[in-house]
Amino acid sequence: MTSNIQQEASRCLKEEARAILELIPQLGDGFDRAVNLIYDCRGRLIVTGVGKSGHCGAKIAATLASTGTPSFYVNPLDAYHGDLGMFTPDDVVLAISYSGNTDELLRFIPLLLKRNIPIIGMTGNASSLLAKYSACILNIRVEREADPLNLVPTASTTCTMALGDALACALMKKRQFTPDDFAAYHPGGNLGKRLLARVKDYMVDSNLPVVSPATRVSDTIIEISKTKQGIAVAIDNGKVVGVVTDGDVRRAMKDRREEFFDLTVSEIMSRNPKTIAETAMLPEAAKLMRKHNIHSLVVMNADNRFVGIIDAFSCL
């Protein structure tokens, strides 16, 4: 039986999920204008907001910055004490306030308008002062908050974050942002390292499972078991002529049970296997495996000689 605690958690999650879905019909032309304003911006996108809106804004700025949009977060209160000097007429401001009437934010707006800096207002109140002075509006209105009292910013902050992610995704699409671009913005992270890595950095290159076309299938099982890739490479006269996977062996055992132990590699191997150069980038290997729905690639060196195996898990 589901506990009362879990029931309340489930209700909260459903409320927030519903609120996000209800953002979709609210997108409108304002979303298009916001994306185009940011895309055409010659300066930086400056995200601002107070309290929980500010916390959401900091995350939105970080997501946008990591996906090709130069952006950072500024607290409106700090702008009054020197940070306004960072703003230029080439910038665009994303101002976040659910009520649209947050005093600290509103006192900040005339300073932006005086500098002819366009404002994108993210608010739940289309009749607010923030909406009035914004070049375009991103509507984050929710029917109710997700907390039991309908008082705590929960569904509204979730929608704020979600709409920020939607902005980032739309801009990535518009910029034709690639995995290589992402890696360039994340050189220190594990994902960035993998996106910039080459196949030779992650391939298996020792104790390789090698068989000849004449090797019995029963003996090939031992070779396949040498590594975790589930594959053996068939080589004839120094050239790769095929591969045998653990799936090939299972199918042979099932379909040709009577003659299984007399079968040779040449009878069940996949000819013309997919290969990749050891100098290729790791994402290229992953893309090739997805395209052909396979889990391993044969790795070749510059002399077109077999030097290793790369599998899908190594590309994660």
PDB file of C-alpha atoms in Angstrom:
ATOM      1  CA  MET A   1       0.000   0.000   0.000  1.00  0.00           C
ATOM      2  CA  THR A   2       1.298   3.451  -0.909  1.00  0.00           C
ATOM      3  CA  SER A   3       2.041   5.563   2.166  1.00  0.00           C
ATOM      4  CA  ASN A   4       0.510   8.996   2.738  1.00  0.00           C
ATOM      5  CA  ILE A   5       3.974  10.454   2.306  1.00  0.00           C
ATOM      6  CA  GLN A   6       4.356   8.860  -1.122  1.00  0.00           C
ATOM      7  CA  GLN A   7       0.846   9.907  -2.085  1.00  0.00           C
ATOM      8  CA  GLU A   8       1.683  13.522  -1.322  1.00  0.00           C
ATOM      9  CA  ALA A   9       4.944  13.276  -3.268  1.00  0.00           C
ATOM     10  CA  SER A  10       3.063  11.749  -6.196  1.00  0.00           C
ATOM     11  CA  ARG A  11       0.457  14.524  -6.091  1.00  0.00           C
ATOM     12  CA  CYS A  12       3.196  17.170  -6.098  1.00  0.00           C
ATOM     13  CA  LEU A  13       4.987  15.622  -9.062  1.00  0.00           C
ATOM     14  CA  LYS A  14       1.751  15.344 -11.020  1.00  0.00           C
ATOM     15  CA  GLU A  15       0.928  19.000 -10.326  1.00  0.00           C
ATOM     16  CA  GLU A  16       4.358  20.111 -11.538  1.00  0.00           C
ATOM     17  CA  ALA A  17       4.226  17.869 -14.606  1.00  0.00           C
ATOM     18  CA  ARG A  18       0.783  19.242 -15.484  1.00  0.00           C
ATOM     19  CA  ALA A  19       2.026  22.798 -15.043  1.00  0.00           C
ATOM     20  CA  ILE A  20       4.919  22.201 -17.443  1.00  0.00           C
ATOM     21  CA  LEU A  21       2.635  20.719 -20.094  1.00  0.00           C
ATOM     22  CA  GLU A  22       0.343  23.739 -19.791  1.00  0.00           C
ATOM     23  CA  LEU A  23       3.280  25.968 -20.788  1.00  0.00           C
ATOM     24  CA  ILE A  24       3.132  24.621 -24.334  1.00  0.00           C
ATOM     25  CA  PRO A  25       0.000  26.503 -25.498  1.00  0.00           C
ATOM     26  CA  GLN A  26       1.366  29.612 -23.752  1.00  0.00           C
ATOM     27  CA  LEU A  27       4.551  29.771 -25.836  1.00  0.00           C
ATOM     28  CA  GLY A  28       3.177  31.932 -28.646  1.00  0.00           C
ATOM     29  CA  ASP A  29       5.042  34.511 -30.697  1.00  0.00           C
ATOM     30  CA  GLY A  30       6.745  35.805 -27.574  1.00  0.00           C
ATOM     31  CA  PHE A  31       8.906  32.719 -27.400  1.00  0.00           C
ATOM     32  CA  ASP A  32       9.991  33.121 -31.037  1.00  0.00           C
ATOM     33  CA  ARG A  33      10.838  36.775 -30.438  1.00  0.00           C
ATOM     34  CA  ALA A  34      12.817  35.921 -27.317  1.00  0.00           C
ATOM     35  CA  VAL A  35      14.873  33.286 -29.138  1.00  0.00           C
ATOM     36  CA  ASN A  36      15.570  35.656 -32.031  1.00  0.00           C
ATOM     37  CA  LEU A  37      16.527  38.492 -29.682  1.00  0.00           C
ATOM     38  CA  ILE A  38      19.032  36.266 -27.916  1.00  0.00           C
ATOM     39  CA  TYR A  39      20.320  34.745 -31.140  1.00  0.00           C
ATOM     40  CA  ASP A  40      20.882  38.161 -32.747  1.00  0.00           C
ATOM     41  CA  CYS A  41      22.407  39.652 -29.593  1.00  0.00           C
ATOM     42  CA  ARG A  42      25.908  41.000 -30.260  1.00  0.00           C
ATOM     43  CA  GLY A  43      26.712  41.188 -26.564  1.00  0.00           C
ATOM     44  CA  ARG A  44      25.708  38.914 -23.694  1.00  0.00           C
ATOM     45  CA  LEU A  45      22.428  37.673 -22.310  1.00  0.00           C
ATOM     46  CA  ILE A  46      22.172  38.952 -18.734  1.00  0.00           C
ATOM     47  CA  VAL A  47      19.719  37.030 -16.568  1.00  0.00           C
ATOM     48  CA  THR A  48      18.310  38.685 -13.476  1.00  0.00           C
ATOM     49  CA  GLY A  49      15.762  37.992 -10.779  1.00  0.00           C
ATOM     50  CA  VAL A  50      15.238  38.197  -7.020  1.00  0.00           C
ATOM     51  CA  GLY A  51      14.865  35.379  -4.488  1.00  0.00           C
ATOM     52  CA  LYS A  52      13.862  32.024  -5.911  1.00  0.00           C
ATOM     53  CA  SER A  53      13.492  33.596  -9.344  1.00  0.00           C
ATOM     54  CA  GLY A  54      17.113  34.607  -9.014  1.00  0.00           C
ATOM     55  CA  HIS A  55      18.160  31.059  -8.161  1.00  0.00           C
ATOM     56  CA  CYS A  56      16.294  29.822 -11.242  1.00  0.00           C
ATOM     57  CA  GLY A  57      17.903  32.586 -13.278  1.00  0.00           C
ATOM     58  CA  ALA A  58      21.403  31.561 -12.230  1.00  0.00           C
ATOM     59  CA  LYS A  59      20.732  28.031 -13.439  1.00  0.00           C
ATOM     60  CA  ILE A  60      19.231  29.252 -16.716  1.00  0.00           C
ATOM     61  CA  ALA A  61      22.249  31.471 -17.349  1.00  0.00           C
ATOM     62  CA  ALA A  62      24.606  28.570 -16.668  1.00  0.00           C
ATOM     63  CA  THR A  63      22.709  26.281 -19.056  1.00  0.00           C
ATOM     64  CA  LEU A  64      22.667  28.892 -21.808  1.00  0.00           C
ATOM     65  CA  ALA A  65      26.357  29.681 -21.342  1.00  0.00           C
ATOM     66  CA  SER A  66      27.254  26.017 -21.695  1.00  0.00           C
ATOM     67  CA  THR A  67      25.239  25.668 -24.897  1.00  0.00           C
ATOM     68  CA  GLY A  68      26.645  28.514 -26.938  1.00  0.00           C
ATOM     69  CA  THR A  69      24.899  31.621 -25.598  1.00  0.00           C
ATOM     70  CA  PRO A  70      27.257  33.997 -23.725  1.00  0.00           C
ATOM     71  CA  SER A  71      25.289  34.725 -20.565  1.00  0.00           C
ATOM     72  CA  PHE A  72      25.600  35.324 -16.850  1.00  0.00           C
ATOM     73  CA  TYR A  73      23.406  36.075 -13.853  1.00  0.00           C
ATOM     74  CA  VAL A  74      23.267  39.423 -12.037  1.00  0.00           C
ATOM     75  CA  ASN A  75      21.315  40.154  -8.872  1.00  0.00           C
ATOM     76  CA  PRO A  76      19.375  43.437  -9.353  1.00  0.00           C
ATOM     77  CA  LEU A  77      20.544  44.593  -5.925  1.00  0.00           C
ATOM     78  CA  ASP A  78      24.170  44.264  -7.025  1.00  0.00           C
ATOM     79  CA  ALA A  79      23.450  46.331 -10.127  1.00  0.00           C
ATOM     80  CA  TYR A  80      22.786  49.328  -7.897  1.00  0.00           C
ATOM     81  CA  HIS A  81      26.238  49.008  -6.385  1.00  0.00           C
ATOM     82  CA  GLY A  82      28.492  48.922  -9.424  1.00  0.00           C
ATOM     83  CA  ASP A  83      27.519  45.843 -11.438  1.00  0.00           C
ATOM     84  CA  LEU A  84      25.523  47.995 -13.855  1.00  0.00           C
ATOM     85  CA  GLY A  85      28.862  48.879 -15.412  1.00  0.00           C
ATOM     86  CA  MET A  86      28.931  45.383 -16.930  1.00  0.00           C
ATOM     87  CA  PHE A  87      25.860  46.124 -19.062  1.00  0.00           C
ATOM     88  CA  THR A  88      26.226  47.422 -22.623  1.00  0.00           C
ATOM     89  CA  PRO A  89      23.696  48.460 -25.302  1.00  0.00           C
ATOM     90  CA  ASP A  90      24.642  45.277 -27.203  1.00  0.00           C
ATOM     91  CA  ASP A  91      23.287  43.094 -24.389  1.00  0.00           C
ATOM     92  CA  VAL A  92      19.846  41.590 -23.830  1.00  0.00           C
ATOM     93  CA  VAL A  93      18.315  41.102 -20.372  1.00  0.00           C
ATOM     94  CA  LEU A  94      16.132  38.188 -19.318  1.00  0.00           C
ATOM     95  CA  ALA A  95      14.245  39.461 -16.253  1.00  0.00           C
ATOM     96  CA  ILE A  96      12.412  36.862 -14.152  1.00  0.00           C
ATOM     97  CA  SER A  97       9.588  37.657 -11.755  1.00  0.00           C
ATOM     98  CA  TYR A  98       6.502  35.496 -11.336  1.00  0.00           C
ATOM     99  CA  SER A  99       4.396  38.424 -10.108  1.00  0.00           C
ATOM    100  CA  GLY A 100       6.024  40.796 -12.563  1.00  0.00           C
ATOM    101  CA  ASN A 101       5.873  43.482  -9.888  1.00  0.00           C
ATOM    102  CA  THR A 102       8.915  42.686  -7.754  1.00  0.00           C
ATOM    103  CA  ASP A 103      10.044  46.067  -6.408  1.00  0.00           C
ATOM    104  CA  GLU A 104      13.805  45.428  -6.596  1.00  0.00           C
ATOM    105  CA  LEU A 105      13.466  44.323 -10.215  1.00  0.00           C
ATOM    106  CA  LEU A 106      11.185  47.177 -11.248  1.00  0.00           C
ATOM    107  CA  ARG A 107      13.628  49.784  -9.894  1.00  0.00           C
ATOM    108  CA  PHE A 108      16.244  48.141 -12.095  1.00  0.00           C
ATOM    109  CA  ILE A 109      14.209  48.362 -15.326  1.00  0.00           C
ATOM    110  CA  PRO A 110      14.505  52.159 -15.957  1.00  0.00           C
ATOM    111  CA  LEU A 111      18.280  51.804 -15.873  1.00  0.00           C
ATOM    112  CA  LEU A 112      18.054  49.236 -18.677  1.00  0.00           C
ATOM    113  CA  LEU A 113      15.573  51.227 -20.739  1.00  0.00           C
ATOM    114  CA  LYS A 114      17.778  54.317 -20.462  1.00  0.00           C
ATOM    115  CA  ARG A 115      20.577  52.299 -22.071  1.00  0.00           C
ATOM    116  CA  ASN A 116      18.234  50.922 -24.765  1.00  0.00           C
ATOM    117  CA  ILE A 117      18.826  47.367 -23.555  1.00  0.00           C
ATOM    118  CA  PRO A 118      15.904  45.128 -24.622  1.00  0.00           C
ATOM    119  CA  ILE A 119      14.187  43.149 -21.867  1.00  0.00           C
ATOM    120  CA  ILE A 120      12.697  39.689 -22.152  1.00  0.00           C
ATOM    121  CA  GLY A 121      10.195  39.359 -19.325  1.00  0.00           C
ATOM    122  CA  MET A 122       9.622  35.897 -17.863  1.00  0.00           C
ATOM    123  CA  THR A 123       6.522  36.267 -15.702  1.00  0.00           C
ATOM    124  CA  GLY A 124       3.248  34.698 -14.718  1.00  0.00           C
ATOM    125  CA  ASN A 125       1.432  38.016 -14.919  1.00  0.00           C
ATOM    126  CA  ALA A 126       0.941  39.351 -18.446  1.00  0.00           C
ATOM    127  CA  SER A 127      -0.575  42.572 -17.047  1.00  0.00           C
ATOM    128  CA  SER A 128       2.379  43.365 -14.780  1.00  0.00           C
ATOM    129  CA  LEU A 129       4.767  46.286 -15.044  1.00  0.00           C
ATOM    130  CA  LEU A 130       7.547  43.910 -16.061  1.00  0.00           C
ATOM    131  CA  ALA A 131       5.410  42.685 -18.951  1.00  0.00           C
ATOM    132  CA  LYS A 132       4.548  46.274 -19.906  1.00  0.00           C
ATOM    133  CA  TYR A 133       8.184  47.289 -20.327  1.00  0.00           C
ATOM    134  CA  SER A 134       9.431  44.080 -21.912  1.00  0.00           C
ATOM    135  CA  ALA A 135      10.143  43.658 -25.612  1.00  0.00           C
ATOM    136  CA  CYS A 136       8.540  40.219 -25.367  1.00  0.00           C
ATOM    137  CA  ILE A 137       7.034  38.023 -22.679  1.00  0.00           C
ATOM    138  CA  LEU A 138       7.646  34.414 -21.707  1.00  0.00           C
ATOM    139  CA  ASN A 139       4.531  33.317 -19.824  1.00  0.00           C
ATOM    140  CA  ILE A 140       5.154  31.018 -16.825  1.00  0.00           C
ATOM    141  CA  ARG A 141       1.657  31.286 -15.350  1.00  0.00           C
ATOM    142  CA  VAL A 142       0.459  28.241 -13.384  1.00  0.00           C
ATOM    143  CA  GLU A 143      -3.057  27.432 -12.173  1.00  0.00           C
ATOM    144  CA  ARG A 144      -1.755  26.610  -8.708  1.00  0.00           C
ATOM    145  CA  GLU A 145       1.449  25.837  -6.877  1.00  0.00           C
ATOM    146  CA  ALA A 146       2.238  22.219  -6.102  1.00  0.00           C
ATOM    147  CA  ASP A 147       2.464  22.582  -2.315  1.00  0.00           C
ATOM    148  CA  PRO A 148      -0.587  21.633  -0.182  1.00  0.00           C
ATOM    149  CA  LEU A 149      -1.255  25.286   0.740  1.00  0.00           C
ATOM    150  CA  ASN A 150      -0.837  26.707  -2.764  1.00  0.00           C
ATOM    151  CA  LEU A 151       1.583  29.242  -1.324  1.00  0.00           C
ATOM    152  CA  VAL A 152       5.168  28.066  -1.886  1.00  0.00           C
ATOM    153  CA  PRO A 153       6.847  28.696  -5.260  1.00  0.00           C
ATOM    154  CA  THR A 154       6.999  25.110  -6.510  1.00  0.00           C
ATOM    155  CA  ALA A 155       5.153  24.580  -9.788  1.00  0.00           C
ATOM    156  CA  SER A 156       6.005  28.143 -10.834  1.00  0.00           C
ATOM    157  CA  THR A 157       9.742  27.717 -10.219  1.00  0.00           C
ATOM    158  CA  THR A 158       9.663  24.354 -11.980  1.00  0.00           C
ATOM    159  CA  CYS A 159       8.051  26.030 -14.986  1.00  0.00           C
ATOM    160  CA  THR A 160      10.646  28.803 -14.868  1.00  0.00           C
ATOM    161  CA  MET A 161      13.465  26.267 -15.060  1.00  0.00           C
ATOM    162  CA  ALA A 162      11.682  24.258 -17.745  1.00  0.00           C
ATOM    163  CA  LEU A 163      11.089  27.297 -19.941  1.00  0.00           C
ATOM    164  CA  GLY A 164      14.737  28.252 -19.498  1.00  0.00           C
ATOM    165  CA  ASP A 165      15.697  24.796 -20.749  1.00  0.00           C
ATOM    166  CA  ALA A 166      13.313  25.239 -23.675  1.00  0.00           C
ATOM    167  CA  LEU A 167      15.086  28.481 -24.574  1.00  0.00           C
ATOM    168  CA  ALA A 168      18.450  26.720 -24.461  1.00  0.00           C
ATOM    169  CA  CYS A 169      17.209  23.839 -26.614  1.00  0.00           C
ATOM    170  CA  ALA A 170      15.645  26.162 -29.200  1.00  0.00           C
ATOM    171  CA  LEU A 171      18.853  28.199 -29.400  1.00  0.00           C
ATOM    172  CA  MET A 172      20.957  25.033 -29.743  1.00  0.00           C
ATOM    173  CA  LYS A 173      18.775  24.027 -32.679  1.00  0.00           C
ATOM    174  CA  LYS A 174      18.975  27.478 -34.242  1.00  0.00           C
ATOM    175  CA  ARG A 175      22.775  27.594 -33.822  1.00  0.00           C
ATOM    176  CA  GLN A 176      23.139  23.991 -35.084  1.00  0.00           C
ATOM    177  CA  PHE A 177      25.049  23.296 -31.875  1.00  0.00           C
ATOM    178  CA  THR A 178      27.086  20.062 -32.103  1.00  0.00           C
ATOM    179  CA  PRO A 179      28.641  17.639 -29.594  1.00  0.00           C
ATOM    180  CA  ASP A 180      32.026  19.099 -30.517  1.00  0.00           C
ATOM    181  CA  ASP A 181      30.733  22.560 -29.618  1.00  0.00           C
ATOM    182  CA  PHE A 182      29.513  21.222 -26.279  1.00  0.00           C
ATOM    183  CA  ALA A 183      32.906  19.658 -25.621  1.00  0.00           C
ATOM    184  CA  ALA A 184      34.600  22.978 -26.309  1.00  0.00           C
ATOM    185  CA  TYR A 185      32.506  24.557 -23.532  1.00  0.00           C
ATOM    186  CA  HIS A 186      33.187  21.627 -21.148  1.00  0.00           C
ATOM    187  CA  PRO A 187      36.876  20.774 -21.622  1.00  0.00           C
ATOM    188  CA  GLY A 188      37.373  19.906 -17.965  1.00  0.00           C
ATOM    189  CA  GLY A 189      34.396  17.609 -17.519  1.00  0.00           C
ATOM    190  CA  ASN A 190      34.296  13.884 -18.150  1.00  0.00           C
ATOM    191  CA  LEU A 191      31.783  14.335 -20.964  1.00  0.00           C
ATOM    192  CA  GLY A 192      33.939  16.985 -22.578  1.00  0.00           C
ATOM    193  CA  LYS A 193      36.987  14.783 -22.354  1.00  0.00           C
ATOM    194  CA  ARG A 194      35.138  11.948 -24.067  1.00  0.00           C
ATOM    195  CA  LEU A 195      33.769  14.192 -26.788  1.00  0.00           C
ATOM    196  CA  LEU A 196      37.308  15.377 -27.519  1.00  0.00           C
ATOM    197  CA  ALA A 197      38.879  11.929 -27.159  1.00  0.00           C
ATOM    198  CA  ARG A 198      39.917   9.673 -30.003  1.00  0.00           C
ATOM    199  CA  VAL A 199      39.042   6.033 -30.510  1.00  0.00           C
ATOM    200  CA  LYS A 200      42.592   4.932 -29.682  1.00  0.00           C
ATOM    201  CA  ASP A 201      42.205   6.434 -26.194  1.00  0.00           C
ATOM    202  CA  TYR A 202      39.335   4.082 -25.271  1.00  0.00           C
ATOM    203  CA  MET A 203      39.704   0.997 -27.480  1.00  0.00           C
ATOM    204  CA  VAL A 204      40.781  -2.440 -26.277  1.00  0.00           C
ATOM    205  CA  ASP A 205      44.190  -3.068 -27.799  1.00  0.00           C
ATOM    206  CA  SER A 206      45.629  -6.014 -25.876  1.00  0.00           C
ATOM    207  CA  ASN A 207      44.801  -9.738 -25.695  1.00  0.00           C
ATOM    208  CA  LEU A 208      42.607  -9.212 -28.752  1.00  0.00           C
ATOM    209  CA  PRO A 209      40.209 -12.009 -29.819  1.00  0.00           C
ATOM    210  CA  VAL A 210      41.529 -13.103 -33.217  1.00  0.00           C
ATOM    211  CA  VAL A 211      40.476 -16.154 -35.231  1.00  0.00           C
ATOM    212  CA  SER A 212      40.957 -17.401 -38.776  1.00  0.00           C
ATOM    213  CA  PRO A 213      38.122 -18.254 -41.172  1.00  0.00           C
ATOM    214  CA  ALA A 214      38.975 -21.946 -40.652  1.00  0.00           C
ATOM    215  CA  THR A 215      38.713 -21.840 -36.846  1.00  0.00           C
ATOM    216  CA  ARG A 216      35.944 -24.042 -35.441  1.00  0.00           C
ATOM    217  CA  VAL A 217      33.062 -22.131 -33.912  1.00  0.00           C
ATOM    218  CA  SER A 218      33.425 -24.082 -30.682  1.00  0.00           C
ATOM    219  CA  ASP A 219      36.983 -22.771 -30.325  1.00  0.00           C
ATOM    220  CA  THR A 220      35.886 -19.280 -31.279  1.00  0.00           C
ATOM    221  CA  ILE A 221      33.759 -19.073 -28.140  1.00  0.00           C
ATOM    222  CA  ILE A 222      36.966 -19.062 -26.097  1.00  0.00           C
ATOM    223  CA  GLU A 223      38.349 -16.168 -28.138  1.00  0.00           C
ATOM    224  CA  ILE A 224      35.135 -14.177 -27.813  1.00  0.00           C
ATOM    225  CA  SER A 225      35.319 -14.612 -24.044  1.00  0.00           C
ATOM    226  CA  LYS A 226      38.744 -12.932 -23.876  1.00  0.00           C
ATOM    227  CA  THR A 227      37.216  -9.459 -23.708  1.00  0.00           C
ATOM    228  CA  LYS A 228      33.889  -7.877 -22.767  1.00  0.00           C
ATOM    229  CA  GLN A 229      33.159  -6.789 -26.338  1.00  0.00           C
ATOM    230  CA  GLY A 230      31.448 -10.063 -27.278  1.00  0.00           C
ATOM    231  CA  ILE A 231      33.235 -10.261 -30.608  1.00  0.00           C
ATOM    232  CA  ALA A 232      36.103 -12.062 -32.356  1.00  0.00           C
ATOM    233  CA  VAL A 233      37.840 -10.714 -35.454  1.00  0.00           C
ATOM    234  CA  ALA A 234      38.527 -13.068 -38.362  1.00  0.00           C
ATOM    235  CA  ILE A 235      41.859 -12.364 -40.075  1.00  0.00           C
ATOM    236  CA  ASP A 236      43.205 -14.021 -43.214  1.00  0.00           C
ATOM    237  CA  ASN A 237      46.650 -13.200 -44.616  1.00  0.00           C
ATOM    238  CA  GLY A 238      46.877 -10.184 -42.331  1.00  0.00           C
ATOM    239  CA  LYS A 239      43.561  -8.709 -43.464  1.00  0.00           C
ATOM    240  CA  VAL A 240      40.289  -8.446 -41.578  1.00  0.00           C
ATOM    241  CA  VAL A 241      37.738 -10.554 -43.445  1.00  0.00           C
ATOM    242  CA  GLY A 242      34.928 -10.751 -40.938  1.00  0.00           C
ATOM    243  CA  VAL A 243      33.725 -10.736 -37.342  1.00  0.00           C
ATOM    244  CA  VAL A 244      31.905 -13.256 -35.197  1.00  0.00           C
ATOM    245  CA  THR A 245      29.755 -11.991 -32.349  1.00  0.00           C
ATOM    246  CA  ASP A 246      28.317 -13.877 -29.411  1.00  0.00           C
ATOM    247  CA  GLY A 247      24.956 -13.378 -31.141  1.00  0.00           C
ATOM    248  CA  ASP A 248      26.261 -15.165 -34.258  1.00  0.00           C
ATOM    249  CA  VAL A 249      27.329 -18.091 -32.092  1.00  0.00           C
ATOM    250  CA  ARG A 250      23.948 -18.297 -30.319  1.00  0.00           C
ATOM    251  CA  ARG A 251      22.059 -18.221 -33.613  1.00  0.00           C
ATOM    252  CA  ALA A 252      24.291 -20.948 -35.054  1.00  0.00           C
ATOM    253  CA  MET A 253      23.751 -23.081 -31.960  1.00  0.00           C
ATOM    254  CA  LYS A 254      20.000 -22.651 -32.257  1.00  0.00           C
ATOM    255  CA  ASP A 255      19.579 -23.033 -36.031  1.00  0.00           C
ATOM    256  CA  ARG A 256      22.335 -25.531 -36.815  1.00  0.00           C
ATOM    257  CA  ARG A 257      22.435 -27.565 -33.645  1.00  0.00           C
ATOM    258  CA  GLU A 258      23.308 -30.891 -35.285  1.00  0.00           C
ATOM    259  CA  GLU A 259      26.396 -29.571 -37.050  1.00  0.00           C
ATOM    260  CA  PHE A 260      27.325 -26.807 -34.620  1.00  0.00           C
ATOM    261  CA  PHE A 261      30.620 -28.277 -33.411  1.00  0.00           C
ATOM    262  CA  ASP A 262      31.792 -28.822 -36.989  1.00  0.00           C
ATOM    263  CA  LEU A 263      31.027 -25.312 -38.195  1.00  0.00           C
ATOM    264  CA  THR A 264      33.871 -22.937 -38.977  1.00  0.00           C
ATOM    265  CA  VAL A 265      34.099 -19.187 -38.572  1.00  0.00           C
ATOM    266  CA  SER A 266      33.763 -18.601 -42.316  1.00  0.00           C
ATOM    267  CA  GLU A 267      30.311 -20.193 -42.239  1.00  0.00           C
ATOM    268  CA  ILE A 268      28.780 -17.863 -39.652  1.00  0.00           C
ATOM    269  CA  MET A 269      30.888 -14.697 -39.662  1.00  0.00           C
ATOM    270  CA  SER A 270      29.659 -11.301 -40.823  1.00  0.00           C
ATOM    271  CA  ARG A 271      31.745 -10.274 -43.807  1.00  0.00           C
ATOM    272  CA  ASN A 272      32.873  -6.710 -44.518  1.00  0.00           C
ATOM    273  CA  PRO A 273      32.602  -5.645 -40.867  1.00  0.00           C
ATOM    274  CA  LYS A 274      32.271  -1.998 -39.895  1.00  0.00           C
ATOM    275  CA  THR A 275      35.652  -0.461 -39.105  1.00  0.00           C
ATOM    276  CA  ILE A 276      36.904   2.868 -37.830  1.00  0.00           C
ATOM    277  CA  ALA A 277      40.290   4.583 -37.767  1.00  0.00           C
ATOM    278  CA  GLU A 278      42.078   4.723 -34.436  1.00  0.00           C
ATOM    279  CA  THR A 279      42.448   8.492 -34.901  1.00  0.00           C
ATOM    280  CA  ALA A 280      38.700   9.045 -35.302  1.00  0.00           C
ATOM    281  CA  MET A 281      36.871  11.013 -32.602  1.00  0.00           C
ATOM    282  CA  LEU A 282      34.926   8.995 -30.047  1.00  0.00           C
ATOM    283  CA  PRO A 283      31.537  10.548 -30.961  1.00  0.00           C
ATOM    284  CA  GLU A 284      32.095   9.413 -34.552  1.00  0.00           C
ATOM    285  CA  ALA A 285      32.391   5.815 -33.336  1.00  0.00           C
ATOM    286  CA  ALA A 286      29.217   6.140 -31.293  1.00  0.00           C
ATOM    287  CA  LYS A 287      27.342   7.604 -34.265  1.00  0.00           C
ATOM    288  CA  LEU A 288      28.504   4.789 -36.554  1.00  0.00           C
ATOM    289  CA  MET A 289      27.382   2.120 -34.084  1.00  0.00           C
ATOM    290  CA  ARG A 290      23.970   3.733 -33.675  1.00  0.00           C
ATOM    291  CA  LYS A 291      23.554   4.034 -37.443  1.00  0.00           C
ATOM    292  CA  HIS A 292      24.209   0.336 -38.031  1.00  0.00           C
ATOM    293  CA  ASN A 293      22.680  -0.880 -34.753  1.00  0.00           C
ATOM    294  CA  ILE A 294      25.851  -2.682 -33.649  1.00  0.00           C
ATOM    295  CA  HIS A 295      27.728  -2.657 -30.356  1.00  0.00           C
ATOM    296  CA  SER A 296      31.372  -2.905 -31.497  1.00  0.00           C
ATOM    297  CA  LEU A 297      33.687  -1.612 -34.217  1.00  0.00           C
ATOM    298  CA  VAL A 298      36.955  -2.991 -35.538  1.00  0.00           C
ATOM    299  CA  VAL A 299      39.691  -0.371 -35.169  1.00  0.00           C
ATOM    300  CA  MET A 300      42.314   0.071 -37.883  1.00  0.00           C
ATOM    301  CA  ASN A 301      45.566   2.032 -37.948  1.00  0.00           C
ATOM    302  CA  ALA A 302      46.972   4.214 -40.726  1.00  0.00           C
ATOM    303  CA  ASP A 303      48.373   1.107 -42.459  1.00  0.00           C
ATOM    304  CA  ASN A 304      44.887  -0.434 -42.455  1.00  0.00           C
ATOM    305  CA  ARG A 305      45.903  -3.054 -39.936  1.00  0.00           C
ATOM    306  CA  PHE A 306      43.703  -4.301 -37.095  1.00  0.00           C
ATOM    307  CA  VAL A 307      44.785  -2.695 -33.812  1.00  0.00           C
ATOM    308  CA  GLY A 308      41.800  -2.841 -31.485  1.00  0.00           C
ATOM    309  CA  ILE A 309      38.090  -2.992 -30.724  1.00  0.00           C
ATOM    310  CA  ILE A 310      35.859  -0.163 -29.498  1.00  0.00           C
ATOM    311  CA  ASP A 311      32.421  -0.860 -28.034  1.00  0.00           C
ATOM    312  CA  ALA A 312      29.375   1.274 -27.358  1.00  0.00           C
ATOM    313  CA  PHE A 313      29.932   1.331 -23.586  1.00  0.00           C
ATOM    314  CA  SER A 314      33.324   2.967 -24.086  1.00  0.00           C
ATOM    315  CA  CYS A 315      31.627   5.833 -25.922  1.00  0.00           C
ATOM    316  CA  LEU A 316      29.205   6.692 -23.102  1.00  0.00           C
TER     317      LEU A 316
END
